[in-house]
Amino acid sequence: MLQPGSWIDAAPLIAAALALGYLLGSIPFGLLLTRIAGEGDIRTIGSGNIGATNVLRTGRKGLAAATLLLDALKGTAAVLIAPLLAGAAAGAADLGLVAGLGAFLGHLYPVWLRFRGGKGVATFIGVLIAVSPLVAAGFGVVWLAAAFGTRYSSVGGLSASAASPVLLWILGQPKAALLFAVLAAITWVKHLPNLRRLAAGTESKIGARGKKTPAADEPA
């Protein structure tokens, strides 16, 4: 743990790491890229989400890939940059975990979008890449197997998120395992609508082009 002394001594660094992560995580790359590309507001099609899966519903695979990459990299960057705040202090790496939490929450609840962001899978894996590349590779294997076996992106993300804390614990990283258990729990809560649609057989499959959603004051 950070030195000197106590959590109280470390509180300013912890707050700074959390804020740094949140600000990085709250950058809405999916929304920005689709607007720059002339696709309008991504929140008006498909699920209304700003993540890569919904960007793919525009039919622009390149935009979806760029969104996935950038949403992941903001989590990776947060974990790698935050320890620099503490220099060579013992336990500085713990700030990376704090910043990773901040980045994940920033993606889910960006202040710029009235706290309505993405569902966090890309940022989850971005944080995981920085914490444990080996477990991140395991995440990828589980995601690919589940997603392409079922053709549901949500099944892939949920399966891989659940596996990650278990793999981290097996590899002897209990702090990281605890963090990712929390992130996985939040991920599952954010995907409750997907789980309901899966149960009803109405969940969109990978590659399905999204339809424009009506505005709140517009007849469905």
PDB file of C-alpha atoms in Angstrom, residues 3-204:
ATOM      1  CA  GLN A   3       3.555   5.092   1.863  1.00  0.00           C
ATOM      2  CA  PRO A   4       3.938   6.940   4.105  1.00  0.00           C
ATOM      3  CA  GLY A   5       1.539   5.547   6.566  1.00  0.00           C
ATOM      4  CA  SER A   6      -2.143   5.400   6.072  1.00  0.00           C
ATOM      5  CA  TRP A   7      -5.058   5.757   3.708  1.00  0.00           C
ATOM      6  CA  ILE A   8      -5.489   9.292   5.063  1.00  0.00           C
ATOM      7  CA  ASP A   9      -1.956  10.198   3.969  1.00  0.00           C
ATOM      8  CA  ALA A  10      -2.577   8.643   0.578  1.00  0.00           C
ATOM      9  CA  ALA A  11      -6.065  10.137   0.096  1.00  0.00           C
ATOM     10  CA  PRO A  12      -4.968  13.031  -2.185  1.00  0.00           C
ATOM     11  CA  LEU A  13      -3.114  10.616  -4.491  1.00  0.00           C
ATOM     12  CA  ILE A  14      -6.033   8.204  -4.514  1.00  0.00           C
ATOM     13  CA  ALA A  15      -8.441  11.026  -5.362  1.00  0.00           C
ATOM     14  CA  ALA A  16      -6.111  12.278  -8.105  1.00  0.00           C
ATOM     15  CA  ALA A  17      -5.809   8.785  -9.610  1.00  0.00           C
ATOM     16  CA  LEU A  18      -9.574   8.298  -9.526  1.00  0.00           C
ATOM     17  CA  ALA A  19     -10.147  11.699 -11.162  1.00  0.00           C
ATOM     18  CA  LEU A  20      -7.506  11.041 -13.812  1.00  0.00           C
ATOM     19  CA  GLY A  21      -9.083   7.711 -14.672  1.00  0.00           C
ATOM     20  CA  TYR A  22     -12.578   9.164 -14.731  1.00  0.00           C
ATOM     21  CA  LEU A  23     -11.634  12.000 -17.096  1.00  0.00           C
ATOM     22  CA  LEU A  24      -9.900   9.613 -19.497  1.00  0.00           C
ATOM     23  CA  GLY A  25     -12.734   7.103 -19.323  1.00  0.00           C
ATOM     24  CA  SER A  26     -15.417   9.707 -19.932  1.00  0.00           C
ATOM     25  CA  ILE A  27     -14.165  10.591 -23.436  1.00  0.00           C
ATOM     26  CA  PRO A  28     -17.073   9.348 -25.648  1.00  0.00           C
ATOM     27  CA  PHE A  29     -15.076   8.089 -28.614  1.00  0.00           C
ATOM     28  CA  GLY A  30     -18.018   6.272 -30.213  1.00  0.00           C
ATOM     29  CA  LEU A  31     -20.099   9.438 -30.281  1.00  0.00           C
ATOM     30  CA  LEU A  32     -17.215  11.628 -31.460  1.00  0.00           C
ATOM     31  CA  LEU A  33     -16.071   9.304 -34.246  1.00  0.00           C
ATOM     32  CA  THR A  34     -19.536   8.730 -35.688  1.00  0.00           C
ATOM     33  CA  ARG A  35     -20.265  12.447 -35.719  1.00  0.00           C
ATOM     34  CA  ILE A  36     -16.948  13.251 -37.394  1.00  0.00           C
ATOM     35  CA  ALA A  37     -17.680  10.535 -39.972  1.00  0.00           C
ATOM     36  CA  GLY A  38     -21.071  12.065 -40.753  1.00  0.00           C
ATOM     37  CA  GLU A  39     -23.125   9.266 -39.193  1.00  0.00           C
ATOM     38  CA  GLY A  40     -24.999  11.601 -36.875  1.00  0.00           C
ATOM     39  CA  ASP A  41     -25.729  10.814 -33.230  1.00  0.00           C
ATOM     40  CA  ILE A  42     -25.011   7.138 -32.479  1.00  0.00           C
ATOM     41  CA  ARG A  43     -27.477   7.361 -29.596  1.00  0.00           C
ATOM     42  CA  THR A  44     -30.377   7.489 -32.087  1.00  0.00           C
ATOM     43  CA  ILE A  45     -29.803   4.049 -33.614  1.00  0.00           C
ATOM     44  CA  GLY A  46     -29.841   0.468 -32.397  1.00  0.00           C
ATOM     45  CA  SER A  47     -29.490   0.220 -28.648  1.00  0.00           C
ATOM     46  CA  GLY A  48     -28.665   3.927 -28.287  1.00  0.00           C
ATOM     47  CA  ASN A  49     -25.350   2.941 -26.741  1.00  0.00           C
ATOM     48  CA  ILE A  50     -22.082   4.803 -27.508  1.00  0.00           C
ATOM     49  CA  GLY A  51     -19.928   1.664 -27.594  1.00  0.00           C
ATOM     50  CA  ALA A  52     -18.363  -0.262 -30.473  1.00  0.00           C
ATOM     51  CA  THR A  53     -21.160  -2.824 -30.815  1.00  0.00           C
ATOM     52  CA  ASN A  54     -23.707  -0.107 -31.522  1.00  0.00           C
ATOM     53  CA  VAL A  55     -21.290   1.766 -33.783  1.00  0.00           C
ATOM     54  CA  LEU A  56     -21.063  -1.449 -35.833  1.00  0.00           C
ATOM     55  CA  ARG A  57     -24.810  -1.129 -36.467  1.00  0.00           C
ATOM     56  CA  THR A  58     -24.082   1.898 -38.650  1.00  0.00           C
ATOM     57  CA  GLY A  59     -22.469  -0.529 -41.080  1.00  0.00           C
ATOM     58  CA  ARG A  60     -19.083   1.175 -40.623  1.00  0.00           C
ATOM     59  CA  LYS A  61     -16.763  -1.593 -39.459  1.00  0.00           C
ATOM     60  CA  GLY A  62     -13.750   0.722 -39.413  1.00  0.00           C
ATOM     61  CA  LEU A  63     -15.515   3.140 -37.072  1.00  0.00           C
ATOM     62  CA  ALA A  64     -16.545   0.280 -34.806  1.00  0.00           C
ATOM     63  CA  ALA A  65     -12.960  -1.046 -34.662  1.00  0.00           C
ATOM     64  CA  ALA A  66     -11.596   2.420 -33.909  1.00  0.00           C
ATOM     65  CA  THR A  67     -14.177   2.901 -31.150  1.00  0.00           C
ATOM     66  CA  LEU A  68     -13.292  -0.454 -29.610  1.00  0.00           C
ATOM     67  CA  LEU A  69      -9.582   0.338 -29.700  1.00  0.00           C
ATOM     68  CA  LEU A  70      -9.869   3.850 -28.266  1.00  0.00           C
ATOM     69  CA  ASP A  71     -12.360   2.841 -25.558  1.00  0.00           C
ATOM     70  CA  ALA A  72      -9.915   0.127 -24.505  1.00  0.00           C
ATOM     71  CA  LEU A  73      -6.838   2.363 -24.668  1.00  0.00           C
ATOM     72  CA  LYS A  74      -8.314   4.963 -22.341  1.00  0.00           C
ATOM     73  CA  GLY A  75      -8.504   2.269 -19.658  1.00  0.00           C
ATOM     74  CA  THR A  76      -4.973   1.092 -20.388  1.00  0.00           C
ATOM     75  CA  ALA A  77      -3.644   4.652 -20.294  1.00  0.00           C
ATOM     76  CA  ALA A  78      -5.291   5.363 -16.946  1.00  0.00           C
ATOM     77  CA  VAL A  79      -3.660   2.338 -15.287  1.00  0.00           C
ATOM     78  CA  LEU A  80      -0.219   3.090 -16.717  1.00  0.00           C
ATOM     79  CA  ILE A  81      -0.188   6.838 -16.063  1.00  0.00           C
ATOM     80  CA  ALA A  82      -1.613   6.932 -12.531  1.00  0.00           C
ATOM     81  CA  PRO A  83       1.399   5.354 -10.742  1.00  0.00           C
ATOM     82  CA  LEU A  84       3.526   8.269 -11.982  1.00  0.00           C
ATOM     83  CA  LEU A  85       1.607  10.476  -9.556  1.00  0.00           C
ATOM     84  CA  ALA A  86       3.374   8.738  -6.649  1.00  0.00           C
ATOM     85  CA  GLY A  87       6.815   8.501  -8.261  1.00  0.00           C
ATOM     86  CA  ALA A  88       8.873   5.762  -6.661  1.00  0.00           C
ATOM     87  CA  ALA A  89       6.691   5.445  -3.542  1.00  0.00           C
ATOM     88  CA  ALA A  90       6.011   1.914  -2.372  1.00  0.00           C
ATOM     89  CA  GLY A  91       2.657   0.683  -3.608  1.00  0.00           C
ATOM     90  CA  ALA A  92       2.417   3.258  -6.390  1.00  0.00           C
ATOM     91  CA  ALA A  93       1.087   0.528  -8.678  1.00  0.00           C
ATOM     92  CA  ASP A  94      -2.065   0.430  -6.532  1.00  0.00           C
ATOM     93  CA  LEU A  95      -2.922   3.834  -7.966  1.00  0.00           C
ATOM     94  CA  GLY A  96      -3.208   2.139 -11.335  1.00  0.00           C
ATOM     95  CA  LEU A  97      -6.031  -0.035 -10.006  1.00  0.00           C
ATOM     96  CA  VAL A  98      -7.770   3.043  -8.617  1.00  0.00           C
ATOM     97  CA  ALA A  99      -7.413   4.840 -11.946  1.00  0.00           C
ATOM     98  CA  GLY A 100      -8.699   1.753 -13.752  1.00  0.00           C
ATOM     99  CA  LEU A 101     -11.848   1.887 -11.631  1.00  0.00           C
ATOM    100  CA  GLY A 102     -12.149   5.587 -12.445  1.00  0.00           C
ATOM    101  CA  ALA A 103     -11.797   4.970 -16.191  1.00  0.00           C
ATOM    102  CA  PHE A 104     -14.451   2.272 -16.118  1.00  0.00           C
ATOM    103  CA  LEU A 105     -16.890   4.485 -14.211  1.00  0.00           C
ATOM    104  CA  GLY A 106     -16.087   7.403 -16.501  1.00  0.00           C
ATOM    105  CA  HIS A 107     -17.023   5.357 -19.552  1.00  0.00           C
ATOM    106  CA  LEU A 108     -20.281   4.232 -17.970  1.00  0.00           C
ATOM    107  CA  TYR A 109     -21.241   7.589 -16.478  1.00  0.00           C
ATOM    108  CA  PRO A 110     -19.595  10.454 -18.445  1.00  0.00           C
ATOM    109  CA  VAL A 111     -20.483  13.852 -17.041  1.00  0.00           C
ATOM    110  CA  TRP A 112     -20.502  15.296 -20.577  1.00  0.00           C
ATOM    111  CA  LEU A 113     -23.401  13.033 -21.615  1.00  0.00           C
ATOM    112  CA  ARG A 114     -25.529  13.468 -18.489  1.00  0.00           C
ATOM    113  CA  PHE A 115     -23.959  10.286 -17.052  1.00  0.00           C
ATOM    114  CA  ARG A 116     -25.320   8.115 -19.874  1.00  0.00           C
ATOM    115  CA  GLY A 117     -22.374   6.282 -21.376  1.00  0.00           C
ATOM    116  CA  GLY A 118     -21.443   2.852 -22.622  1.00  0.00           C
ATOM    117  CA  LYS A 119     -21.601  -0.545 -20.966  1.00  0.00           C
ATOM    118  CA  GLY A 120     -17.905  -0.807 -20.276  1.00  0.00           C
ATOM    119  CA  VAL A 121     -16.677  -4.023 -21.896  1.00  0.00           C
ATOM    120  CA  ALA A 122     -14.021  -2.346 -24.057  1.00  0.00           C
ATOM    121  CA  THR A 123     -12.743  -0.211 -21.183  1.00  0.00           C
ATOM    122  CA  PHE A 124     -12.844  -3.296 -18.932  1.00  0.00           C
ATOM    123  CA  ILE A 125     -10.460  -5.129 -21.241  1.00  0.00           C
ATOM    124  CA  GLY A 126      -8.299  -2.021 -21.647  1.00  0.00           C
ATOM    125  CA  VAL A 127      -7.773  -1.856 -17.896  1.00  0.00           C
ATOM    126  CA  LEU A 128      -7.147  -5.599 -17.867  1.00  0.00           C
ATOM    127  CA  ILE A 129      -4.467  -5.326 -20.567  1.00  0.00           C
ATOM    128  CA  ALA A 130      -2.474  -2.970 -18.343  1.00  0.00           C
ATOM    129  CA  VAL A 131      -2.992  -5.057 -15.196  1.00  0.00           C
ATOM    130  CA  SER A 132      -2.371  -8.521 -16.672  1.00  0.00           C
ATOM    131  CA  PRO A 133      -1.796  -9.077 -20.400  1.00  0.00           C
ATOM    132  CA  LEU A 134      -2.050 -12.829 -19.842  1.00  0.00           C
ATOM    133  CA  VAL A 135      -5.518 -12.597 -18.318  1.00  0.00           C
ATOM    134  CA  ALA A 136      -6.483 -10.091 -21.016  1.00  0.00           C
ATOM    135  CA  ALA A 137      -5.581 -12.761 -23.583  1.00  0.00           C
ATOM    136  CA  GLY A 138      -7.798 -15.187 -21.654  1.00  0.00           C
ATOM    137  CA  PHE A 139     -10.589 -12.610 -21.754  1.00  0.00           C
ATOM    138  CA  GLY A 140     -10.223 -12.436 -25.523  1.00  0.00           C
ATOM    139  CA  VAL A 141     -10.402 -16.203 -25.928  1.00  0.00           C
ATOM    140  CA  VAL A 142     -13.526 -16.469 -23.770  1.00  0.00           C
ATOM    141  CA  TRP A 143     -15.160 -13.498 -25.522  1.00  0.00           C
ATOM    142  CA  LEU A 144     -14.502 -14.855 -29.000  1.00  0.00           C
ATOM    143  CA  ALA A 145     -15.721 -18.329 -28.117  1.00  0.00           C
ATOM    144  CA  ALA A 146     -18.911 -17.091 -26.459  1.00  0.00           C
ATOM    145  CA  ALA A 147     -19.695 -14.220 -28.836  1.00  0.00           C
ATOM    146  CA  PHE A 148     -19.139 -16.044 -32.098  1.00  0.00           C
ATOM    147  CA  GLY A 149     -20.582 -19.265 -30.754  1.00  0.00           C
ATOM    148  CA  THR A 150     -23.866 -17.483 -29.991  1.00  0.00           C
ATOM    149  CA  ARG A 151     -23.529 -14.405 -32.283  1.00  0.00           C
ATOM    150  CA  TYR A 152     -24.401 -12.227 -29.302  1.00  0.00           C
ATOM    151  CA  SER A 153     -21.787  -9.651 -28.293  1.00  0.00           C
ATOM    152  CA  SER A 154     -23.375  -9.314 -24.853  1.00  0.00           C
ATOM    153  CA  VAL A 155     -22.897 -13.033 -24.134  1.00  0.00           C
ATOM    154  CA  GLY A 156     -19.232 -12.751 -25.031  1.00  0.00           C
ATOM    155  CA  GLY A 157     -18.627  -9.718 -22.835  1.00  0.00           C
ATOM    156  CA  LEU A 158     -20.513 -11.079 -19.844  1.00  0.00           C
ATOM    157  CA  SER A 159     -18.827 -14.479 -20.020  1.00  0.00           C
ATOM    158  CA  ALA A 160     -15.348 -12.979 -20.307  1.00  0.00           C
ATOM    159  CA  SER A 161     -15.936 -10.434 -17.538  1.00  0.00           C
ATOM    160  CA  ALA A 162     -17.026 -13.191 -15.162  1.00  0.00           C
ATOM    161  CA  ALA A 163     -13.939 -15.275 -15.969  1.00  0.00           C
ATOM    162  CA  SER A 164     -11.436 -12.439 -15.443  1.00  0.00           C
ATOM    163  CA  PRO A 165     -11.436 -12.121 -11.620  1.00  0.00           C
ATOM    164  CA  VAL A 166     -11.203 -15.895 -11.313  1.00  0.00           C
ATOM    165  CA  LEU A 167      -8.147 -15.993 -13.574  1.00  0.00           C
ATOM    166  CA  LEU A 168      -6.516 -13.095 -11.701  1.00  0.00           C
ATOM    167  CA  TRP A 169      -7.043 -14.875  -8.381  1.00  0.00           C
ATOM    168  CA  ILE A 170      -5.547 -18.103  -9.742  1.00  0.00           C
ATOM    169  CA  LEU A 171      -2.486 -16.138 -10.929  1.00  0.00           C
ATOM    170  CA  GLY A 172      -1.946 -14.646  -7.480  1.00  0.00           C
ATOM    171  CA  GLN A 173      -3.235 -11.099  -7.995  1.00  0.00           C
ATOM    172  CA  PRO A 174      -5.841 -10.742  -5.233  1.00  0.00           C
ATOM    173  CA  LYS A 175      -6.122  -6.931  -5.353  1.00  0.00           C
ATOM    174  CA  ALA A 176      -6.695  -6.976  -9.081  1.00  0.00           C
ATOM    175  CA  ALA A 177      -9.094  -9.901  -8.711  1.00  0.00           C
ATOM    176  CA  LEU A 178     -11.154  -7.878  -6.229  1.00  0.00           C
ATOM    177  CA  LEU A 179     -11.220  -4.866  -8.546  1.00  0.00           C
ATOM    178  CA  PHE A 180     -12.342  -6.950 -11.512  1.00  0.00           C
ATOM    179  CA  ALA A 181     -14.961  -8.750  -9.439  1.00  0.00           C
ATOM    180  CA  VAL A 182     -16.457  -5.301  -8.783  1.00  0.00           C
ATOM    181  CA  LEU A 183     -16.134  -4.296 -12.447  1.00  0.00           C
ATOM    182  CA  ALA A 184     -17.716  -7.569 -13.566  1.00  0.00           C
ATOM    183  CA  ALA A 185     -20.641  -7.097 -11.170  1.00  0.00           C
ATOM    184  CA  ILE A 186     -21.239  -3.590 -12.524  1.00  0.00           C
ATOM    185  CA  THR A 187     -20.954  -4.905 -16.086  1.00  0.00           C
ATOM    186  CA  TRP A 188     -23.644  -7.496 -15.431  1.00  0.00           C
ATOM    187  CA  VAL A 189     -25.939  -4.892 -13.866  1.00  0.00           C
ATOM    188  CA  LYS A 190     -25.459  -2.600 -16.883  1.00  0.00           C
ATOM    189  CA  HIS A 191     -26.353  -5.513 -19.150  1.00  0.00           C
ATOM    190  CA  LEU A 192     -29.640  -6.392 -17.426  1.00  0.00           C
ATOM    191  CA  PRO A 193     -31.632  -5.107 -20.437  1.00  0.00           C
ATOM    192  CA  ASN A 194     -29.517  -7.387 -22.673  1.00  0.00           C
ATOM    193  CA  LEU A 195     -30.194 -10.333 -20.395  1.00  0.00           C
ATOM    194  CA  ARG A 196     -33.929  -9.637 -20.588  1.00  0.00           C
ATOM    195  CA  ARG A 197     -33.755  -9.435 -24.391  1.00  0.00           C
ATOM    196  CA  LEU A 198     -31.729 -12.656 -24.513  1.00  0.00           C
ATOM    197  CA  ALA A 199     -34.397 -14.384 -22.444  1.00  0.00           C
ATOM    198  CA  ALA A 200     -37.087 -13.017 -24.772  1.00  0.00           C
ATOM    199  CA  GLY A 201     -35.138 -13.873 -27.936  1.00  0.00           C
ATOM    200  CA  THR A 202     -35.055 -10.237 -29.091  1.00  0.00           C
ATOM    201  CA  GLU A 203     -31.387  -9.388 -28.503  1.00  0.00           C
ATOM    202  CA  SER A 204     -29.623  -8.016 -31.620  1.00  0.00           C
TER     203      SER A 204
END
